[in-house]
Each structure stands twice: as C-alpha cells, then as structure tokens.
Amino acid sequence: MCIGQLGNLLPHVAVPSILAQFLIPEWGLTGTSAGLLAGSFAAGYMLAVPVLSTLTDRIDARLILIAGSALSSVATVAFGIFASGFWSGAALWALAGIGFAGAYMPGLKALTDRLEPGDSSRAVTLYTSSFSLGVGLSFLVSQIVAEQFGWRAAFYTTALGPLVMMAVCLSLTPVTPKATTTKLLTFGPVLRNKPAMGYVLGYGAHCFELYGIRTWLVAFWTFVVAHNGGAGVLTPVAVSFGFSLLAMPSSIIGNELALRFGRHRAVSVVMVASACVGLSIGAFAGASPYALIPLLMLYAITVPADSGALTAGMAMSAHPESRGATMAVHSTVGFGLSALGAWCVGAALDASGGPNVPSAWFAAFAVLAAGILIGPLALKWSRGAPTLTTSSLDPDTVK
C-alpha cells in the first residue's frame, strides 16, 4: 500500500513544482492567484472526500481507491493537454484533487480494514509518512522533466504514477465492511467525539502549514538563489526533494515520541517548535543560503513530525462503525485548510511587496506560524474528554 501511495502521489505537487519557473511568468499570475491555483487541488479534494471516505463504511475501500486513482491519472494528463491559464488550470487541478480524494483516505481505510486488531499506530504512521516520500518524488520528477522537456511533459509523466496503485489494488483480498446503521454523510457522532475532533483540528493546523510551505518552497528558494547571485548553492530541485525526504523519518520519529511521552504533549511541543523555526526563516529570508539551509532542513523535520501522530490518534479515537466518516472529516478539515494555507501565503506575499522582497517572505512565514499554533489550542480543548480507542469504544461512549 505504501508503494502504491508513492505512485498516487507522483502528480501531487506538479503544479507547485513549476509555479515559479513556468506558470507564474507564462500565465501572468499574482501571488494570490498562484496560491489559489495550487490550492484548487486541495479544494477539489475537500469537496469530494466527505462522500468518498464515508462510502468506505459501506463498500470495500479498494473499489473507491481504484476509481480515484484512475481519475487522478486522467485529470493530470488533461492538465498537461488543456490547461492554458488560471481558470482552466484551476478547474483541471481541482478535478485531480477529486481523484486523490478517492485515493488517500480510502487507501488508509483499505489498509486498516486489513490489519489485525490492536494498536495500528505504527502501520498508520508508516502509510502517512510515506506520503512525504511520494511528495519528494513528485517535486523531483516534475521539476527535472519540466526543465528537460517542458512543463506539460511533467504532467504526462507523473500521470503514470496512479497506475501503480491500481495494480496494487488488484492484489488485495476483497473485504466487506461491517454493517452500519449510520446514514451516509451523517457526521454528528464524529463531531461529538471530542478526542477525535481534537486530532482533526490539530491536523487542519498541520495541513495549513505543510501545504503552505510545499506550495511556495520552490518559489522561496528561487528568491534566495537570485537574491544571493546564484553561485555555489543548492538548486530548488535539490532543496524541495531534500525537504520532502526528511519528512518520512520525521513523521515516524514523531509518532514514537508520542507513544513515549503522550500524544498531546509531543504534538504540541513539535507545533510550537515549528512555528519558531518558521519565524526564524522569515526573519533571515534575505541572508546567505548557507545560513538558511540548516534552518530550512530543521523546518523540514518539525513541519511533518506531528503528521503521523495526529492521524494515528484520529484513527484510534474513531468509533469503529464510523471510522470512514471520521477520516472524511479529518481529510475535509485538513485539505480545506491546505487550500487556505496556499492562498494565505500568496496573499501575504502580495500584500507585503511581492516574492522578490525579503520582508514579504517574513510575512509569509508569520502566516504559517500563526496557522500551526492553532493546533496546540485544539488539542488542549479536547484534553478534558476521555480517550477513545478502537478496542474499548462502543456507541454509547460517543457523546
């Protein structure tokens, strides 16, 4: 499943990868419109995931995973063929996001439905942390292909990735979900599950920061290189790939720390640390790349370190009969705030003088810091509720 997910993620950041070098100058995009274009993927995902993830409580998630992967591949090819400006690009990229809505959380549900009973946090964390490796490959492949063969070729190439997940799905044993009496798109029990909602809102803060930096990382490092003459520094390709590559072990280690020291405590410390590192990067945006690289690599560790712990906490706090619905809310909040993060960073850049001004990047990183600091507040809000687990939960406990 992790290998299949790497394939599904190959198109994931194709648009952010080529924004600064190709789409912004060719289509005359502002920071705000560029953020909206990149965020349209998350917006499409957010609109579709409530239905698609909730359906996994009724039918085998494997079937939804196959359909979502196929749509993701087709929409990515269509972007390469037909996208010619902001509106066509946003519509097609939102369609790709809808396809991914049938791939990511349904993939997690397909995985957890096939695990033995018990603490599944390590398996969930491995799946969620492989997300970062897939994003790194997406950055790497998209930029290399675009530079060699043009940006449209990057979409034709990355569209092959989801076919890997379709092949994986064919090898999975069919599973019939347990019968549920809950109506489709009934999220009341999920919203009343305070422990799970704490993780959901914390995940939203995480996604705001994560997608904000992923959307603008290449543009930021392009600015850093240009601001310092471009000699003797890592390329945006190397920085974006390295940033994503560090995320996988970081997420796994973060979950292990959560198991040792307590999930709320570990996640809150990571989020506060990430805000501090982000503000430091913004404050030194005009400094030498050699001073910024260590800070950026530290940020690559703090940003994803809470991801696996948050998603595993959500999965373990969810009622077994509404786990798909809980995952739907989790993803809807997460990717909704992902789209908002990409847009807010672009808007902050526009409002502060544009992406060629160091102070504008401080404003951008300040926005990211403000977003992630919502996470500890959400976890503190949910702390008073009893912890729910998949082994002890029954319908009467969800209040």
mmCIF file of C-alpha atoms in Angstrom, residues 38 42 61 105 107 127 131 144 149 156-157 163 183 192 223 241 264 279 295 314 356 363 386 398:
data_model
loop_
_atom_site.group_PDB
_atom_site.id
_atom_site.type_symbol
_atom_site.label_atom_id
_atom_site.label_comp_id
_atom_site.label_asym_id
_atom_site.label_seq_id
_atom_site.Cartn_x
_atom_site.Cartn_y
_atom_site.Cartn_z
ATOM 1 C CA ALA A 38 -2.117 25.390 -6.327
ATOM 2 C CA ALA A 42 -6.926 20.669 -2.054
ATOM 3 C CA ALA A 61 -12.493 0.876 0.107
ATOM 4 C CA MET A 105 -8.095 8.289 2.924
ATOM 5 C CA GLY A 107 -6.353 3.914 0.870
ATOM 6 C CA TYR A 127 1.458 4.835 5.488
ATOM 7 C CA PHE A 131 3.178 10.491 1.846
ATOM 8 C CA ILE A 144 13.508 17.553 -13.815
ATOM 9 C CA PHE A 149 11.095 18.568 -21.895
ATOM 10 C CA TYR A 156 2.181 13.393 -18.818
ATOM 11 C CA THR A 157 4.962 11.671 -16.876
ATOM 12 C CA LEU A 163 -1.479 3.299 -12.290
ATOM 13 C CA LYS A 183 -26.831 7.221 7.336
ATOM 14 C CA ARG A 192 -19.459 14.848 19.152
ATOM 15 C CA PHE A 223 14.179 34.002 -4.477
ATOM 16 C CA PHE A 241 13.423 16.990 -2.704
ATOM 17 C CA HIS A 264 -0.943 15.602 23.032
ATOM 18 C CA LEU A 279 9.588 32.679 12.022
ATOM 19 C CA LEU A 295 17.089 26.361 9.232
ATOM 20 C CA MET A 314 -7.678 10.212 14.990
ATOM 21 C CA ASN A 356 11.203 39.447 -4.568
ATOM 22 C CA ALA A 363 5.089 37.955 6.402
ATOM 23 C CA PRO A 386 -11.910 10.593 27.816
ATOM 24 C CA VAL A 398 -19.586 8.875 21.769
#
